[in-house]
Amino acid sequence: MTFETKARGGLLAAATRFFVSPRQSIETVLAARPSEGTLLAIAMFVSVLLLIRQSMSVFGDDAFADNRVEVFTGHVVSTLFFVPLGLYIFAALGTLIARLFQGAGTWYEGRVALFWSCFIAAPVLTLVALLKFLAPEAAGLGFVLLDSAAFIFILWAVAQTFAGAFQFTRSWLVFAVVCSPALLAYIVYGVLVVV
């Protein structure tokens, strides 16, 4: 039996359910027990969407006019290799943190939770990039707010899936724990870019 037949209504129905009841969505996915191959396919889907997002910035920016093909090729190699690898690493770290907070789950649940939240959030990121690509003249505060909202949505999705996968009762507390290192990394990145 495949994931599609084990999950009620399949992959897209479970993804749609996430926006109504995130906990029920991740419970449905976990109950279907997706194989490692399915998880890798989800990771590759996320990677392709992120590659599309990066490609829009490469092909929409005149700064890359002379070397678009080289930059795009570099994005293809790095995104399709490092994004799935990074997802596995972050799933391991997330599992470790969830276990430190007495979460009831294993690395498998951590992988499913992180991959599922990225499967849900990657189309949102790509949509924001598409809006920027289609209307570059409208760039400004609106797109900064859209990017910030997309970033917060990713963190919220990760918190919801980890809360459901590791059976935490307070998803807002998981959100605070997820946001803390992400906010710290964002601040450090901002300081490094400014300096």
PDB file of C-alpha atoms in Angstrom:
ATOM      1  CA  MET A   1       0.000   0.000   0.000  1.00  0.00           C
ATOM      2  CA  THR A   2       1.305   3.456  -0.854  1.00  0.00           C
ATOM      3  CA  PHE A   3       1.027   6.649   1.158  1.00  0.00           C
ATOM      4  CA  GLU A   4      -1.786   7.801  -1.125  1.00  0.00           C
ATOM      5  CA  THR A   5      -3.955   4.812  -0.293  1.00  0.00           C
ATOM      6  CA  LYS A   6      -3.085   4.677   3.422  1.00  0.00           C
ATOM      7  CA  ALA A   7      -3.709   8.370   4.128  1.00  0.00           C
ATOM      8  CA  ARG A   8      -7.386   9.325   4.032  1.00  0.00           C
ATOM      9  CA  GLY A   9      -7.827  11.061   0.706  1.00  0.00           C
ATOM     10  CA  GLY A  10      -4.130  11.035  -0.088  1.00  0.00           C
ATOM     11  CA  LEU A  11      -1.322  13.523   0.106  1.00  0.00           C
ATOM     12  CA  LEU A  12      -3.169  16.609  -1.145  1.00  0.00           C
ATOM     13  CA  ALA A  13      -6.145  16.014   1.137  1.00  0.00           C
ATOM     14  CA  ALA A  14      -3.811  15.758   4.133  1.00  0.00           C
ATOM     15  CA  ALA A  15      -2.044  18.960   3.012  1.00  0.00           C
ATOM     16  CA  THR A  16      -5.362  20.793   2.680  1.00  0.00           C
ATOM     17  CA  ARG A  17      -6.418  19.493   6.091  1.00  0.00           C
ATOM     18  CA  PHE A  18      -3.321  21.144   7.583  1.00  0.00           C
ATOM     19  CA  PHE A  19      -4.882  24.595   7.149  1.00  0.00           C
ATOM     20  CA  VAL A  20      -7.987  23.513   9.061  1.00  0.00           C
ATOM     21  CA  SER A  21      -6.437  21.258  11.701  1.00  0.00           C
ATOM     22  CA  PRO A  22      -2.632  20.999  11.659  1.00  0.00           C
ATOM     23  CA  ARG A  23      -2.560  18.375  14.408  1.00  0.00           C
ATOM     24  CA  GLN A  24      -5.058  16.142  12.599  1.00  0.00           C
ATOM     25  CA  SER A  25      -3.078  16.553   9.382  1.00  0.00           C
ATOM     26  CA  ILE A  26       0.232  15.403  10.887  1.00  0.00           C
ATOM     27  CA  GLU A  27      -1.549  12.587  12.749  1.00  0.00           C
ATOM     28  CA  THR A  28      -3.003  11.401   9.426  1.00  0.00           C
ATOM     29  CA  VAL A  29       0.425  11.472   7.809  1.00  0.00           C
ATOM     30  CA  LEU A  30       2.035   9.641  10.746  1.00  0.00           C
ATOM     31  CA  ALA A  31      -0.744   7.036  10.745  1.00  0.00           C
ATOM     32  CA  ALA A  32      -0.013   6.368   7.059  1.00  0.00           C
ATOM     33  CA  ARG A  33       3.643   5.601   8.001  1.00  0.00           C
ATOM     34  CA  PRO A  34       5.237   7.066   4.839  1.00  0.00           C
ATOM     35  CA  SER A  35       8.303   5.178   3.696  1.00  0.00           C
ATOM     36  CA  GLU A  36      11.770   6.691   3.558  1.00  0.00           C
ATOM     37  CA  GLY A  37      11.352   6.910  -0.205  1.00  0.00           C
ATOM     38  CA  THR A  38       8.196   9.002   0.219  1.00  0.00           C
ATOM     39  CA  LEU A  39       9.970  11.275   2.694  1.00  0.00           C
ATOM     40  CA  LEU A  40      12.857  11.716   0.266  1.00  0.00           C
ATOM     41  CA  ALA A  41      10.366  12.503  -2.514  1.00  0.00           C
ATOM     42  CA  ILE A  42       8.817  15.179  -0.279  1.00  0.00           C
ATOM     43  CA  ALA A  43      12.300  16.583   0.414  1.00  0.00           C
ATOM     44  CA  MET A  44      13.030  16.685  -3.314  1.00  0.00           C
ATOM     45  CA  PHE A  45       9.677  18.386  -3.985  1.00  0.00           C
ATOM     46  CA  VAL A  46      10.602  21.050  -1.413  1.00  0.00           C
ATOM     47  CA  SER A  47      14.032  21.383  -3.046  1.00  0.00           C
ATOM     48  CA  VAL A  48      12.515  21.877  -6.502  1.00  0.00           C
ATOM     49  CA  LEU A  49      10.140  24.566  -5.203  1.00  0.00           C
ATOM     50  CA  LEU A  50      13.035  26.341  -3.486  1.00  0.00           C
ATOM     51  CA  LEU A  51      15.033  26.073  -6.714  1.00  0.00           C
ATOM     52  CA  ILE A  52      12.150  27.691  -8.591  1.00  0.00           C
ATOM     53  CA  ARG A  53      12.099  30.440  -5.954  1.00  0.00           C
ATOM     54  CA  GLN A  54      15.839  31.054  -6.357  1.00  0.00           C
ATOM     55  CA  SER A  55      15.599  30.914 -10.145  1.00  0.00           C
ATOM     56  CA  MET A  56      13.055  33.723 -10.168  1.00  0.00           C
ATOM     57  CA  SER A  57      15.507  35.959  -8.326  1.00  0.00           C
ATOM     58  CA  VAL A  58      18.363  34.963 -10.687  1.00  0.00           C
ATOM     59  CA  PHE A  59      16.395  35.518 -13.886  1.00  0.00           C
ATOM     60  CA  GLY A  60      14.582  38.581 -12.588  1.00  0.00           C
ATOM     61  CA  ASP A  61      17.685  40.461 -11.409  1.00  0.00           C
ATOM     62  CA  ASP A  62      19.801  42.356 -13.918  1.00  0.00           C
ATOM     63  CA  ALA A  63      22.855  41.903 -11.676  1.00  0.00           C
ATOM     64  CA  PHE A  64      23.097  38.316 -12.986  1.00  0.00           C
ATOM     65  CA  ALA A  65      22.791  39.289 -16.667  1.00  0.00           C
ATOM     66  CA  ASP A  66      26.340  38.201 -17.554  1.00  0.00           C
ATOM     67  CA  ASN A  67      26.421  34.877 -15.747  1.00  0.00           C
ATOM     68  CA  ARG A  68      22.834  33.685 -15.288  1.00  0.00           C
ATOM     69  CA  VAL A  69      23.513  30.152 -16.535  1.00  0.00           C
ATOM     70  CA  GLU A  70      26.479  29.643 -14.199  1.00  0.00           C
ATOM     71  CA  VAL A  71      24.582  30.997 -11.191  1.00  0.00           C
ATOM     72  CA  PHE A  72      21.508  28.914 -12.064  1.00  0.00           C
ATOM     73  CA  THR A  73      23.637  25.759 -12.458  1.00  0.00           C
ATOM     74  CA  GLY A  74      25.209  26.417  -9.066  1.00  0.00           C
ATOM     75  CA  HIS A  75      21.743  26.813  -7.547  1.00  0.00           C
ATOM     76  CA  VAL A  76      20.571  23.544  -9.110  1.00  0.00           C
ATOM     77  CA  VAL A  77      23.490  21.540  -7.708  1.00  0.00           C
ATOM     78  CA  SER A  78      23.489  23.136  -4.270  1.00  0.00           C
ATOM     79  CA  THR A  79      19.714  23.146  -3.791  1.00  0.00           C
ATOM     80  CA  LEU A  80      19.027  19.597  -4.941  1.00  0.00           C
ATOM     81  CA  PHE A  81      21.893  18.235  -2.831  1.00  0.00           C
ATOM     82  CA  PHE A  82      22.065  20.422   0.269  1.00  0.00           C
ATOM     83  CA  VAL A  83      18.376  21.079   0.954  1.00  0.00           C
ATOM     84  CA  PRO A  84      17.457  17.385   1.492  1.00  0.00           C
ATOM     85  CA  LEU A  85      20.654  16.896   3.503  1.00  0.00           C
ATOM     86  CA  GLY A  86      19.833  19.977   5.579  1.00  0.00           C
ATOM     87  CA  LEU A  87      16.300  18.715   6.188  1.00  0.00           C
ATOM     88  CA  TYR A  88      17.644  15.451   7.581  1.00  0.00           C
ATOM     89  CA  ILE A  89      20.084  17.339   9.828  1.00  0.00           C
ATOM     90  CA  PHE A  90      17.431  19.763  11.083  1.00  0.00           C
ATOM     91  CA  ALA A  91      15.035  16.852  11.683  1.00  0.00           C
ATOM     92  CA  ALA A  92      17.687  15.201  13.854  1.00  0.00           C
ATOM     93  CA  LEU A  93      18.244  18.437  15.800  1.00  0.00           C
ATOM     94  CA  GLY A  94      14.507  19.009  16.150  1.00  0.00           C
ATOM     95  CA  THR A  95      14.043  15.465  17.413  1.00  0.00           C
ATOM     96  CA  LEU A  96      16.833  15.935  19.943  1.00  0.00           C
ATOM     97  CA  ILE A  97      15.270  19.160  21.231  1.00  0.00           C
ATOM     98  CA  ALA A  98      11.787  17.592  21.346  1.00  0.00           C
ATOM     99  CA  ARG A  99      13.152  14.620  23.305  1.00  0.00           C
ATOM    100  CA  LEU A 100      14.882  17.021  25.750  1.00  0.00           C
ATOM    101  CA  PHE A 101      11.439  18.542  26.390  1.00  0.00           C
ATOM    102  CA  GLN A 102       9.962  15.070  27.050  1.00  0.00           C
ATOM    103  CA  GLY A 103       8.416  14.644  23.617  1.00  0.00           C
ATOM    104  CA  ALA A 104       7.093  11.172  22.801  1.00  0.00           C
ATOM    105  CA  GLY A 105       8.590  10.408  19.431  1.00  0.00           C
ATOM    106  CA  THR A 106      11.609   9.194  17.504  1.00  0.00           C
ATOM    107  CA  TRP A 107      13.759  10.503  14.667  1.00  0.00           C
ATOM    108  CA  TYR A 108      11.190   9.035  12.285  1.00  0.00           C
ATOM    109  CA  GLU A 109       8.457  11.270  13.740  1.00  0.00           C
ATOM    110  CA  GLY A 110      10.899  14.196  13.610  1.00  0.00           C
ATOM    111  CA  ARG A 111      11.613  13.576   9.922  1.00  0.00           C
ATOM    112  CA  VAL A 112       7.933  13.255   9.080  1.00  0.00           C
ATOM    113  CA  ALA A 113       7.087  16.415  11.064  1.00  0.00           C
ATOM    114  CA  LEU A 114       9.806  18.574   9.510  1.00  0.00           C
ATOM    115  CA  PHE A 115       9.359  17.260   5.974  1.00  0.00           C
ATOM    116  CA  TRP A 116       5.588  17.674   6.199  1.00  0.00           C
ATOM    117  CA  SER A 117       5.832  21.248   7.472  1.00  0.00           C
ATOM    118  CA  CYS A 118       8.273  22.077   4.654  1.00  0.00           C
ATOM    119  CA  PHE A 119       5.922  20.419   2.143  1.00  0.00           C
ATOM    120  CA  ILE A 120       3.187  22.749   3.393  1.00  0.00           C
ATOM    121  CA  ALA A 121       5.360  25.898   3.605  1.00  0.00           C
ATOM    122  CA  ALA A 122       7.456  25.647   0.407  1.00  0.00           C
ATOM    123  CA  PRO A 123       4.543  26.593  -1.915  1.00  0.00           C
ATOM    124  CA  VAL A 124       3.939  29.702   0.226  1.00  0.00           C
ATOM    125  CA  LEU A 125       7.585  30.766  -0.182  1.00  0.00           C
ATOM    126  CA  THR A 126       7.440  30.122  -3.912  1.00  0.00           C
ATOM    127  CA  LEU A 127       4.211  32.112  -4.231  1.00  0.00           C
ATOM    128  CA  VAL A 128       5.812  35.115  -2.498  1.00  0.00           C
ATOM    129  CA  ALA A 129       8.793  34.906  -4.884  1.00  0.00           C
ATOM    130  CA  LEU A 130       6.408  34.624  -7.857  1.00  0.00           C
ATOM    131  CA  LEU A 131       4.604  37.781  -6.766  1.00  0.00           C
ATOM    132  CA  LYS A 132       7.955  39.597  -6.544  1.00  0.00           C
ATOM    133  CA  PHE A 133       8.956  38.275  -9.959  1.00  0.00           C
ATOM    134  CA  LEU A 134       5.705  39.338 -11.635  1.00  0.00           C
ATOM    135  CA  ALA A 135       5.616  42.787 -10.038  1.00  0.00           C
ATOM    136  CA  PRO A 136       9.223  43.897  -9.373  1.00  0.00           C
ATOM    137  CA  GLU A 137       8.220  47.556  -9.553  1.00  0.00           C
ATOM    138  CA  ALA A 138       5.962  47.055  -6.536  1.00  0.00           C
ATOM    139  CA  ALA A 139       8.866  45.875  -4.360  1.00  0.00           C
ATOM    140  CA  GLY A 140       9.049  47.634  -1.064  1.00  0.00           C
ATOM    141  CA  LEU A 141       7.488  47.412   2.345  1.00  0.00           C
ATOM    142  CA  GLY A 142       4.695  45.138   1.100  1.00  0.00           C
ATOM    143  CA  PHE A 143       7.145  42.456  -0.011  1.00  0.00           C
ATOM    144  CA  VAL A 144       9.183  42.813   3.180  1.00  0.00           C
ATOM    145  CA  LEU A 145       5.987  42.148   5.115  1.00  0.00           C
ATOM    146  CA  LEU A 146       5.118  39.224   2.817  1.00  0.00           C
ATOM    147  CA  ASP A 147       8.581  37.702   3.302  1.00  0.00           C
ATOM    148  CA  SER A 148       8.310  38.144   7.070  1.00  0.00           C
ATOM    149  CA  ALA A 149       4.835  36.580   7.102  1.00  0.00           C
ATOM    150  CA  ALA A 150       6.098  33.633   5.016  1.00  0.00           C
ATOM    151  CA  PHE A 151       9.025  33.167   7.440  1.00  0.00           C
ATOM    152  CA  ILE A 152       6.676  33.211  10.443  1.00  0.00           C
ATOM    153  CA  PHE A 153       4.346  30.785   8.645  1.00  0.00           C
ATOM    154  CA  ILE A 154       7.221  28.321   8.184  1.00  0.00           C
ATOM    155  CA  LEU A 155       8.071  28.491  11.894  1.00  0.00           C
ATOM    156  CA  TRP A 156       4.398  28.110  12.807  1.00  0.00           C
ATOM    157  CA  ALA A 157       4.043  25.083  10.506  1.00  0.00           C
ATOM    158  CA  VAL A 158       7.142  23.438  12.010  1.00  0.00           C
ATOM    159  CA  ALA A 159       5.821  24.101  15.519  1.00  0.00           C
ATOM    160  CA  GLN A 160       2.406  22.632  14.677  1.00  0.00           C
ATOM    161  CA  THR A 161       3.814  19.457  13.123  1.00  0.00           C
ATOM    162  CA  PHE A 162       6.341  18.898  15.921  1.00  0.00           C
ATOM    163  CA  ALA A 163       3.647  19.499  18.561  1.00  0.00           C
ATOM    164  CA  GLY A 164       1.451  16.871  16.885  1.00  0.00           C
ATOM    165  CA  ALA A 165       4.230  14.380  16.147  1.00  0.00           C
ATOM    166  CA  PHE A 166       5.768  14.515  19.631  1.00  0.00           C
ATOM    167  CA  GLN A 167       2.408  14.803  21.429  1.00  0.00           C
ATOM    168  CA  PHE A 168       2.960  18.190  23.037  1.00  0.00           C
ATOM    169  CA  THR A 169      -0.247  19.729  24.333  1.00  0.00           C
ATOM    170  CA  ARG A 170       0.816  23.371  24.006  1.00  0.00           C
ATOM    171  CA  SER A 171       1.725  24.164  20.440  1.00  0.00           C
ATOM    172  CA  TRP A 172       2.315  27.847  21.300  1.00  0.00           C
ATOM    173  CA  LEU A 173       5.148  26.761  23.600  1.00  0.00           C
ATOM    174  CA  VAL A 174       6.642  24.658  20.806  1.00  0.00           C
ATOM    175  CA  PHE A 175       6.305  27.718  18.549  1.00  0.00           C
ATOM    176  CA  ALA A 176       8.256  29.810  21.091  1.00  0.00           C
ATOM    177  CA  VAL A 177      11.003  27.165  21.293  1.00  0.00           C
ATOM    178  CA  VAL A 178      11.156  26.874  17.484  1.00  0.00           C
ATOM    179  CA  CYS A 179      11.197  30.658  17.042  1.00  0.00           C
ATOM    180  CA  SER A 180      13.982  31.330  19.539  1.00  0.00           C
ATOM    181  CA  PRO A 181      16.901  29.783  17.589  1.00  0.00           C
ATOM    182  CA  ALA A 182      15.420  30.897  14.261  1.00  0.00           C
ATOM    183  CA  LEU A 183      15.118  34.478  15.497  1.00  0.00           C
ATOM    184  CA  LEU A 184      18.665  34.356  16.872  1.00  0.00           C
ATOM    185  CA  ALA A 185      19.992  33.024  13.538  1.00  0.00           C
ATOM    186  CA  TYR A 186      18.034  35.729  11.681  1.00  0.00           C
ATOM    187  CA  ILE A 187      19.530  38.468  13.893  1.00  0.00           C
ATOM    188  CA  VAL A 188      23.072  37.070  13.519  1.00  0.00           C
ATOM    189  CA  TYR A 189      22.589  36.892   9.745  1.00  0.00           C
ATOM    190  CA  GLY A 190      21.320  40.482   9.702  1.00  0.00           C
ATOM    191  CA  VAL A 191      24.311  41.684  11.738  1.00  0.00           C
ATOM    192  CA  LEU A 192      26.756  39.835   9.484  1.00  0.00           C
ATOM    193  CA  VAL A 193      25.172  41.280   6.332  1.00  0.00           C
ATOM    194  CA  VAL A 194      25.205  44.831   7.741  1.00  0.00           C
ATOM    195  CA  VAL A 195      28.834  44.540   8.924  1.00  0.00           C
TER     196      VAL A 195
END
